Short mmCIF file of C-alpha atoms and ligand atoms in Angstrom, two decimals:
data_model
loop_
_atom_site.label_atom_id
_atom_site.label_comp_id
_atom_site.label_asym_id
_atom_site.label_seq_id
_atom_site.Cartn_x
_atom_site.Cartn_y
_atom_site.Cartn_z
CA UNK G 1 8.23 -32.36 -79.18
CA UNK G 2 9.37 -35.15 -76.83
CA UNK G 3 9.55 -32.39 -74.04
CA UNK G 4 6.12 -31.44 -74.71
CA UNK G 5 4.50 -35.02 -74.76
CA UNK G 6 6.88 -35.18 -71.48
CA UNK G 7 5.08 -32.37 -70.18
CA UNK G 8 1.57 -32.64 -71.03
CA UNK G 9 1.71 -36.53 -69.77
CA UNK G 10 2.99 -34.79 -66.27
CA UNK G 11 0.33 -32.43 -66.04
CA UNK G 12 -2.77 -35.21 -66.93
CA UNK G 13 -0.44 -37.53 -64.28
CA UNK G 14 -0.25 -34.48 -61.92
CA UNK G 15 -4.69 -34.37 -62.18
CA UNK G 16 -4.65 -37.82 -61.46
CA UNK G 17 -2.91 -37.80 -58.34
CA UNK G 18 -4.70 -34.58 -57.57
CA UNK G 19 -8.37 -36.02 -58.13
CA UNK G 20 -6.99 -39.15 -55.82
CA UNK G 21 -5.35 -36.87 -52.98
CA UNK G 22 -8.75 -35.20 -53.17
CA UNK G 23 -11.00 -37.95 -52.30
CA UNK G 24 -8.98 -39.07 -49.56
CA UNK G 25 -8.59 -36.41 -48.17
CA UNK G 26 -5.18 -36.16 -47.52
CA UNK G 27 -4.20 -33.24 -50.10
CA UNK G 28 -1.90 -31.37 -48.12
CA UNK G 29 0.46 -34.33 -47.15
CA UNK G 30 0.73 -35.55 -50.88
CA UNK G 31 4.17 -35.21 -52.94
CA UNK G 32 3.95 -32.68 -55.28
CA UNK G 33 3.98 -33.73 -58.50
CA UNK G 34 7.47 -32.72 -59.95
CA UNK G 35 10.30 -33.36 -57.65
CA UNK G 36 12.00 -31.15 -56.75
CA UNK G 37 15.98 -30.17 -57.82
CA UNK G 38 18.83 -31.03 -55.84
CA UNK G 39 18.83 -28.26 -53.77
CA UNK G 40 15.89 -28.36 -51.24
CA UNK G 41 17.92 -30.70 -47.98
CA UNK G 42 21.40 -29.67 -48.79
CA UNK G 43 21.06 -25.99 -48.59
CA UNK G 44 18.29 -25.09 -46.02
CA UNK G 45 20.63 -25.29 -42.72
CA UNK G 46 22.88 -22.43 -44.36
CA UNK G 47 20.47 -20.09 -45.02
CA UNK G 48 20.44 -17.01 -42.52
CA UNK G 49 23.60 -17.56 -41.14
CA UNK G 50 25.65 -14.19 -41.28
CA UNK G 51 28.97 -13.30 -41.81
CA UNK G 52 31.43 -11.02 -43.52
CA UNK G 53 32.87 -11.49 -46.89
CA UNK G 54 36.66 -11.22 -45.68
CA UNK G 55 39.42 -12.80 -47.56
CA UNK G 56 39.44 -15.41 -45.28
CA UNK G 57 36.08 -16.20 -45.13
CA UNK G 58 35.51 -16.13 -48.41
CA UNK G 59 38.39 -18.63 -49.44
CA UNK G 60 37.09 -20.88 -46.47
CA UNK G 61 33.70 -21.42 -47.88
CA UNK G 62 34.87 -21.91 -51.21
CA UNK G 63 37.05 -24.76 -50.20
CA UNK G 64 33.96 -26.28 -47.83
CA UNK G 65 31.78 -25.97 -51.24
CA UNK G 66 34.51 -27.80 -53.18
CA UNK G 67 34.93 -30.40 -50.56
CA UNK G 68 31.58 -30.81 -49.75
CA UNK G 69 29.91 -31.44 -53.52
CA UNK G 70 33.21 -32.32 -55.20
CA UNK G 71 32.16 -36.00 -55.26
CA UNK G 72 28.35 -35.57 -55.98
CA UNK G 73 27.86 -37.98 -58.90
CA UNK G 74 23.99 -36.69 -59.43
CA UNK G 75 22.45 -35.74 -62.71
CA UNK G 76 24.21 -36.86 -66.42
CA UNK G 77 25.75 -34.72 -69.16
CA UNK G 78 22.81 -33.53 -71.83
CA UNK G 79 23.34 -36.05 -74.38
CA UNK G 80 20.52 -34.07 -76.79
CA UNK G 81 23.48 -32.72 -78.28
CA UNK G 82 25.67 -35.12 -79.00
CA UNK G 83 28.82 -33.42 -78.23
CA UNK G 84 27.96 -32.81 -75.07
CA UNK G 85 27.38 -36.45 -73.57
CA UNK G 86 31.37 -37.14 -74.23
CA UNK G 87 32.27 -33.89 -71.94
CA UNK G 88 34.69 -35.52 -68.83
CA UNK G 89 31.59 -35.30 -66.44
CA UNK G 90 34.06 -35.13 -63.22
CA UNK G 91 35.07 -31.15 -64.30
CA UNK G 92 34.48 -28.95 -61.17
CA UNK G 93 35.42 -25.69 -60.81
CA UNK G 94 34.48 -22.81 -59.02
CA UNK G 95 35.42 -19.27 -59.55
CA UNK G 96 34.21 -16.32 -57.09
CA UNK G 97 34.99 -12.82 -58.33
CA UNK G 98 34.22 -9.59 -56.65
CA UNK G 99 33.67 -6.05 -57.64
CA UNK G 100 36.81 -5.11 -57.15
CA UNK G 101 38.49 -7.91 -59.19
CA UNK G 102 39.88 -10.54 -56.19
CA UNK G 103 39.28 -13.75 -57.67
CA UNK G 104 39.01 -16.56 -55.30
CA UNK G 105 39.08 -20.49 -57.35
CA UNK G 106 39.50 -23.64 -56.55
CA UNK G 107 39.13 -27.06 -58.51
CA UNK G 108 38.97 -27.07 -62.26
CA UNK G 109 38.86 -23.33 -63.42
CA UNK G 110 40.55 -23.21 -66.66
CA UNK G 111 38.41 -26.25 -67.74
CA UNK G 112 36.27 -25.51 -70.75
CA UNK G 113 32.71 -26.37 -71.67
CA UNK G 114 30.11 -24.90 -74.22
CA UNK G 115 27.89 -21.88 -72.81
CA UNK G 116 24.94 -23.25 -74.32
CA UNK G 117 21.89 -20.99 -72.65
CA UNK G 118 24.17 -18.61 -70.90
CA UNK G 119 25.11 -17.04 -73.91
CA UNK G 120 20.86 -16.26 -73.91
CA UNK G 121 21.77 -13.17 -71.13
CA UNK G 122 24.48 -11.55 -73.05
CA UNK G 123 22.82 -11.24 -76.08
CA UNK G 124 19.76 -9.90 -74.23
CA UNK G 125 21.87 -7.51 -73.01
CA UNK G 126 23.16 -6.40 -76.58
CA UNK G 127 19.48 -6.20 -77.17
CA UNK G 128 18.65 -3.83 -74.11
CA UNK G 129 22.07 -1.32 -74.60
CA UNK G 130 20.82 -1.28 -78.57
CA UNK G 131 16.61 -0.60 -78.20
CA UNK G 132 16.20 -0.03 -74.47
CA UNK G 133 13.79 -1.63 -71.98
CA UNK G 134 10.91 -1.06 -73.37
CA UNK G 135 11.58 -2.96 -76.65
CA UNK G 136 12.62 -6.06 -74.62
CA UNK G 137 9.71 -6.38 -72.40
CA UNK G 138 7.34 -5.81 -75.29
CA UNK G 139 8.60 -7.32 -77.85
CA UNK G 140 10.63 -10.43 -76.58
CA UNK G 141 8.68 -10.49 -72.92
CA UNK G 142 9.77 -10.96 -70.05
CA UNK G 143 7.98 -13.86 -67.95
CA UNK G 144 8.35 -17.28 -67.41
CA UNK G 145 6.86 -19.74 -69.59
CA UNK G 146 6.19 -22.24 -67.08
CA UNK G 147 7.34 -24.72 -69.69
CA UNK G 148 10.34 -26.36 -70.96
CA UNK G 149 13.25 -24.13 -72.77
CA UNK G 150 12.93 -25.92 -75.96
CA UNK G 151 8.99 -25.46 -76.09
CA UNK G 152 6.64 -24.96 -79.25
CA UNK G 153 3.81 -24.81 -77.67
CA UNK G 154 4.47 -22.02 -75.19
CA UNK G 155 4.86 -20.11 -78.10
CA UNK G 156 1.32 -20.42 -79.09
CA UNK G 157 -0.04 -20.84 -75.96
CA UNK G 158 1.75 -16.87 -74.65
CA UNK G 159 -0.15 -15.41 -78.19
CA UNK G 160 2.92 -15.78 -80.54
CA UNK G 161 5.05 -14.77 -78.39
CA UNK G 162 8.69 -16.11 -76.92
CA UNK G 163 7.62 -14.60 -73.43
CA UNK G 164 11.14 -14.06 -72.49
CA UNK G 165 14.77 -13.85 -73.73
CA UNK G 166 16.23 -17.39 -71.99
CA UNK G 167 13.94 -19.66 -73.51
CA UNK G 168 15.25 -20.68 -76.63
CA UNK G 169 12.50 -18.93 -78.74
CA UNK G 170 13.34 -15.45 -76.86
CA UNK G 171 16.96 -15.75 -77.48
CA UNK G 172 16.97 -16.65 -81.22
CA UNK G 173 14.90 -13.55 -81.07
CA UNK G 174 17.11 -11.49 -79.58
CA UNK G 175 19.88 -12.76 -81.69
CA UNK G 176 17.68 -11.72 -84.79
CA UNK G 177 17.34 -8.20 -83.40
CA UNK G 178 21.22 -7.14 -82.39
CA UNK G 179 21.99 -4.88 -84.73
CA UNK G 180 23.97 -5.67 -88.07
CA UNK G 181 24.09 -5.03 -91.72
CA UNK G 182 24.45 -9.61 -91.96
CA UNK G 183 24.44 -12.30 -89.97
CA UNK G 184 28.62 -12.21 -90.11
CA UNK G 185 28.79 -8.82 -88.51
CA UNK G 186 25.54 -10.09 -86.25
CA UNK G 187 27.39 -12.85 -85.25
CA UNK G 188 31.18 -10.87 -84.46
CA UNK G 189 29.26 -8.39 -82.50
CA UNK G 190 27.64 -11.01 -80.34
CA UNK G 191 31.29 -12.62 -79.96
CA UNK G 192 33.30 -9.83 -79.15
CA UNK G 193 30.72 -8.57 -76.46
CA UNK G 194 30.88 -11.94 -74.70
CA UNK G 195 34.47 -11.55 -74.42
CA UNK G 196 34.26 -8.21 -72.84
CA UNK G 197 32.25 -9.39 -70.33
CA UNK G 198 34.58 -12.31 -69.34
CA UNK G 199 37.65 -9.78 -70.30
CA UNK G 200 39.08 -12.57 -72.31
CA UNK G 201 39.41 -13.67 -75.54
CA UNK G 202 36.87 -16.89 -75.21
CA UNK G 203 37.33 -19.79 -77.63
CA UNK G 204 34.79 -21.57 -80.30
CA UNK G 205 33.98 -24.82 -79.79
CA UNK G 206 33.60 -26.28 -83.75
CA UNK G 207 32.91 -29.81 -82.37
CA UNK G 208 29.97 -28.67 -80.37
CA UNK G 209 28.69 -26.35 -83.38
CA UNK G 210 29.08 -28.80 -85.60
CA UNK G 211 26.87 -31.62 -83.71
CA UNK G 212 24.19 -29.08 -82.97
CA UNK G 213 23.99 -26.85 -86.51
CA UNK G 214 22.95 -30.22 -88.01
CA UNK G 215 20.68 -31.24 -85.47
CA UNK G 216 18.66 -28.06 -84.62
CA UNK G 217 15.77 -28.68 -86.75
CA UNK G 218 13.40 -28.05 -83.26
CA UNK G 219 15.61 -24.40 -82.95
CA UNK G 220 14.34 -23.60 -87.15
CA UNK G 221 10.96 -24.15 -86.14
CA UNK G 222 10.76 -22.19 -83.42
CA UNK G 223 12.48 -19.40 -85.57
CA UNK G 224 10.13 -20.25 -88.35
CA UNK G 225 6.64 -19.80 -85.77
CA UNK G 226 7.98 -16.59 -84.52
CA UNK G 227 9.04 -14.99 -88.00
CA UNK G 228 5.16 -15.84 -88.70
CA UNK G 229 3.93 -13.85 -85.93
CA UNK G 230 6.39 -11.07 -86.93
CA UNK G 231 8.56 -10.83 -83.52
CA UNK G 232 12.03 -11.64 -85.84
CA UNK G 233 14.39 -8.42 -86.54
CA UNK G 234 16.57 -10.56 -89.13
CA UNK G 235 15.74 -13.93 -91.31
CA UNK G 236 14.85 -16.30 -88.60
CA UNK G 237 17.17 -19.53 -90.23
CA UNK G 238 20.22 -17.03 -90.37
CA UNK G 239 19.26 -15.86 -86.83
CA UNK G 240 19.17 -19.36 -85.66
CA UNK G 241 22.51 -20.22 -87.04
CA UNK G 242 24.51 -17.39 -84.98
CA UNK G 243 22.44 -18.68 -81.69
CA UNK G 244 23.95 -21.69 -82.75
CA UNK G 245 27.30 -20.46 -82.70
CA UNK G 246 26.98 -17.79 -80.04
CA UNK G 247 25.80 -21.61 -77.65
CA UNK G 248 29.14 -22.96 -78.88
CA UNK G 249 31.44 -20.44 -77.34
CA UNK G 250 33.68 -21.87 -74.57
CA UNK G 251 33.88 -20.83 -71.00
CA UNK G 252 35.83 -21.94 -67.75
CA UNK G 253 34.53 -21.67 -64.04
CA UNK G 254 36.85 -18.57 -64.40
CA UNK G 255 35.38 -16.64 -67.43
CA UNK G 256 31.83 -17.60 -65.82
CA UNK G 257 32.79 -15.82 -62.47
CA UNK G 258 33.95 -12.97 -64.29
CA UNK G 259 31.10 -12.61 -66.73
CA UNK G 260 28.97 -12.65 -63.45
CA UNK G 261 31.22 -10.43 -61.35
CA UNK G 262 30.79 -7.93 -64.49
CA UNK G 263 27.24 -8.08 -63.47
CA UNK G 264 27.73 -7.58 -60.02
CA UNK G 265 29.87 -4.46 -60.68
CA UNK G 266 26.96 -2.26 -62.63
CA UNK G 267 28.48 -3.61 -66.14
CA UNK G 268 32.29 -2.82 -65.81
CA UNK G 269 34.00 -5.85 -66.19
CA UNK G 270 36.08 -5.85 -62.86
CA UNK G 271 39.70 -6.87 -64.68
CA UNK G 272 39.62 -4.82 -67.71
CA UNK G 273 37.63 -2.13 -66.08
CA UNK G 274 35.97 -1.69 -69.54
CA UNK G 275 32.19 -0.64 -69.15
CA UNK G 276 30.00 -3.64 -70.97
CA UNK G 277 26.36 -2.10 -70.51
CA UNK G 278 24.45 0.56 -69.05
CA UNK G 279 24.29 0.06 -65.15
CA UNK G 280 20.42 1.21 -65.61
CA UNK G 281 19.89 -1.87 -67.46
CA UNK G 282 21.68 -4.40 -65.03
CA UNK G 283 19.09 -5.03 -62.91
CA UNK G 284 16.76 -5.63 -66.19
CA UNK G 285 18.55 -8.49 -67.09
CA UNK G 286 18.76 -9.33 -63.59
CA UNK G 287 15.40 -9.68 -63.42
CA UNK G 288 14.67 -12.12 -66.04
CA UNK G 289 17.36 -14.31 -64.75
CA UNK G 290 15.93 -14.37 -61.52
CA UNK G 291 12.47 -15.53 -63.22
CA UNK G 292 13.64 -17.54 -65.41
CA UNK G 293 17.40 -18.09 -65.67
CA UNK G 294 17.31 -21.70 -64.08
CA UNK G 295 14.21 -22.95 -66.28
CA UNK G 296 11.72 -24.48 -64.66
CA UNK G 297 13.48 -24.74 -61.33
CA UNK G 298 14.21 -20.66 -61.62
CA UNK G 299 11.66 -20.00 -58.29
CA UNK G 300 13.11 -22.49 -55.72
CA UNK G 301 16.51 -21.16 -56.64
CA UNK G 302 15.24 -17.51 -56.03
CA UNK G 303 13.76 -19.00 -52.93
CA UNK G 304 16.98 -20.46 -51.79
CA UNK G 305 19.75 -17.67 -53.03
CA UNK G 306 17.83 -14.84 -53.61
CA UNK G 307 20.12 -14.08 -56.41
CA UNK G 308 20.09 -13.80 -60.23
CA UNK G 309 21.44 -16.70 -61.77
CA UNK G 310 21.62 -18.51 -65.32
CA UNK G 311 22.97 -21.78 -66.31
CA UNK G 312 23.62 -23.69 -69.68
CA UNK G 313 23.24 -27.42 -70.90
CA UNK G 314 26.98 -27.40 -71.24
CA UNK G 315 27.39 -27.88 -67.68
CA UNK G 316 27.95 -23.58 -66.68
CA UNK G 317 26.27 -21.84 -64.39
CA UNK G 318 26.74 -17.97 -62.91
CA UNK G 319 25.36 -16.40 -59.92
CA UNK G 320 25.21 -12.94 -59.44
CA UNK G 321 25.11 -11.30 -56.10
CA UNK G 322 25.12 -7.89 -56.63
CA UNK G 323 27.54 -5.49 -55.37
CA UNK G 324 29.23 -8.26 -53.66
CA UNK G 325 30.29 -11.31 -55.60
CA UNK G 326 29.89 -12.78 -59.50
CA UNK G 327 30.05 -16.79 -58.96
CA UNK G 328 31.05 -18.91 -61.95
CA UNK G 329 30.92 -22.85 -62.06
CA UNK G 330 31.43 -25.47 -63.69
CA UNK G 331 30.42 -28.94 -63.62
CA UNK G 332 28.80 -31.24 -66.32
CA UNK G 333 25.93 -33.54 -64.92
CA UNK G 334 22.32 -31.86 -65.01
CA UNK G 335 19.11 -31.97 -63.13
CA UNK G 336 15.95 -33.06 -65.12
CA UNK G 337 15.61 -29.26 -65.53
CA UNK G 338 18.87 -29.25 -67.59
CA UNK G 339 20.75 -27.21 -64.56
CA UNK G 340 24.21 -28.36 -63.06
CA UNK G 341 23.62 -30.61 -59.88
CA UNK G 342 26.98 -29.35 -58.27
CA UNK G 343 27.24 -26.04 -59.74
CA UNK G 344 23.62 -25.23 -58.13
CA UNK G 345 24.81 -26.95 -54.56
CA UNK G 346 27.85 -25.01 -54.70
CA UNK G 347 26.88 -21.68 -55.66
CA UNK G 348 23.98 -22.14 -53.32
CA UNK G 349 25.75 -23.18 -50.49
CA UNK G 350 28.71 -20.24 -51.35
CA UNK G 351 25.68 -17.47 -51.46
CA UNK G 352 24.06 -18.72 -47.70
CA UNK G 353 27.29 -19.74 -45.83
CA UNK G 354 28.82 -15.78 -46.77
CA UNK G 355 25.24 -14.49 -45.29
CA UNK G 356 25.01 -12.44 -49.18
CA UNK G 357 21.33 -13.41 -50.50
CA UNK G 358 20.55 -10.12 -51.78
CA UNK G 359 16.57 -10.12 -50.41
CA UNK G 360 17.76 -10.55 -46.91
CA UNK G 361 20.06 -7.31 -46.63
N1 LIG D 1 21.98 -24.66 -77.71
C1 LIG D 1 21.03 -25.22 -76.79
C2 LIG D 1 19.70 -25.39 -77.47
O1 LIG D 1 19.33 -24.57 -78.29
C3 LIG D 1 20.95 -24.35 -75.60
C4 LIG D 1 20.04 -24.88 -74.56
C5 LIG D 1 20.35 -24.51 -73.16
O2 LIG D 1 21.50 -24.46 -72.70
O3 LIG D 1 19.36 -24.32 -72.47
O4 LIG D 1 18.98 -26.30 -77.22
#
């Protein structure tokens, strides 16, 4: 609710200024009313420069990423989960992985923090393989909300529905429509398919869980709203409790890269070589992370990468660039949108240094 009275106070500010810039005539030199991310000055005198994705060049950039954000001390942990505002804030790591398995990494890559909201695209994947296209568009959606992850109201205001499978409300939905006989086999299926597309075994962070299964009251509700307007394929508490779980699962820079890379490779996981998901569904879930895998900020990422991307409130963030390059990172401190300051920079900088933002080839 707070992010709502946030928002709604932004938008009557937002007229305000509007109404003022208006009568003075000087609309088109006013700030706009949200600032803007961390990415607008640091990446715009990368983009367009060319070159070719050679070992060399490719380990270069990644160190000039490292080196050039590694002391960025923008943004704080999310502390809306408790668990999360203890996470050592200084872990950076950066992972690039490409089709054919090279992994390039530098910093802190075996690091560990939750998923959080990346786990949101896996399980919308499940959801895709399991009732096809059709079924996720209609009955999850598949547009940005133009609101906050954690909204109510965007719920009622998009006629019951979650408009799209990143938002909170979409992905306890698409956790309540994977299929399973319970919740426990619900909940192993989701697990197992997150560690095929990192071709690890990932681990479970309890302490995270544990802070945020007692504090998701907001999550029930949401689960609650949508069960009333019949979008929920399983009992909408239960479903909420394996989102839980499936936010708590751990990931590195390194599983992040490879998750993405898997992406970037048509759904065969590059290491294992084991096919995760149809490659006629890839660019579905491409899609919706282009519109809306970086929340609210999702369209001047697209703007400056050109690539499908999704990050978490744990601090992760992937970047796919595909046929060339998955990008994993991690790095703690968010944005007001709830995305990783250095992880965008980075990835960002990584995408328009190697010349490989997919709308300019
Ligand atoms: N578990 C978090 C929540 O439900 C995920 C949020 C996120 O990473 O966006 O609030």
């Amino acid at each position: 609710m707070k992010n709502e009275i946030q928002k709604i106070s932004l938008i009557k500010r937002g007229m305000v200024t509007l109404s003022i810039a208006c009568a003075s005539l000087i609309l088109l030199s006013t700030t706009p009313v949200e600032a803007k991310g961390p990415l607008t000055a640091e990446v715009k005198t990368a983009i367009s420069q060319k070159s070719s994705l050679s070992e060399e060049r490719i380990n270069a950039v990644l160190k000039e990423a490292y080196e050039k954000f590694k002391n960025n001390q923008d943004g704080k942990n999310a502390d809306y989960i408790k668990a999360l505002a203890i996470v050592d804030s200084k872990i950076f790591g950066i992972t690039l992985v490409t089709p054919d398995g090279k992994v390039y990494e530098i910093g802190d890559t075996k690091d560990v923090v939750s998923i959080q909201s990346i786990s949101k695209v896996f399980t919308a994947a499940m959801v895709i393989q399991e009732k096809g296209d059709k079924f996720l568009q209609e009955k999850i959606g598949v547009n940005a909300t133009g609101l906050a992850f954690n909204s109510i109201i965007a719920i009622e205001l998009h006629g019951g529905s979650a408009s799209n499978p990143f938002v909170n409300a979409g992905a306890i939905q698409s956790t309540s429509w994977v299929e399973a006989k319970d919740s426990k086999e619900r909940w192993a299926k989701i697990y197992s398919n997150m560690d095929d597309f990192a071709g690890a075994k990932l681990s479970f962070n309890e302490e995270v869980y544990d802070s945020e299964v007692n504090d998701n009251k907001n999550n029930q509700a949401i689960s609650k709203i949508l069960d009333a307007r019949g979008r929920m394929g399983s009992d909408p508490l239960e479903a909420t409790t394996v989102y839980t779980k499936q936010c708590s699962v751990n990931v590195s820079a390194h599983d992040l890269g490879m998750m993405a890379a898997t992406f970037a490779n048509d759904g065969v996981n590059p290491a294992t070589g084991k096919k995760v998901m149809d490659k006629k569904y890839v660019p579905k879930i491409l899609a919706v992370m282009a519109t809306a895998g970086l929340y609210d900020n999702a369209g001047d990422w697209l703007y400056l990468t050109g690539s499908p991307a999704k990050s978490g409130v744990g601090g992760g963030i992937l970047a796919v660039v595909p046929g060339k390059l998955g990008i994993g990172v991690v790095a703690p401190p968010l944005d007001k949108f709830g995305n990783s300051v250095r992880g965008q920079l980075a990835a960002a900088y990584i995408i328009n240094e190697l010349g490989i933002n997919p709308l300019a080839q």
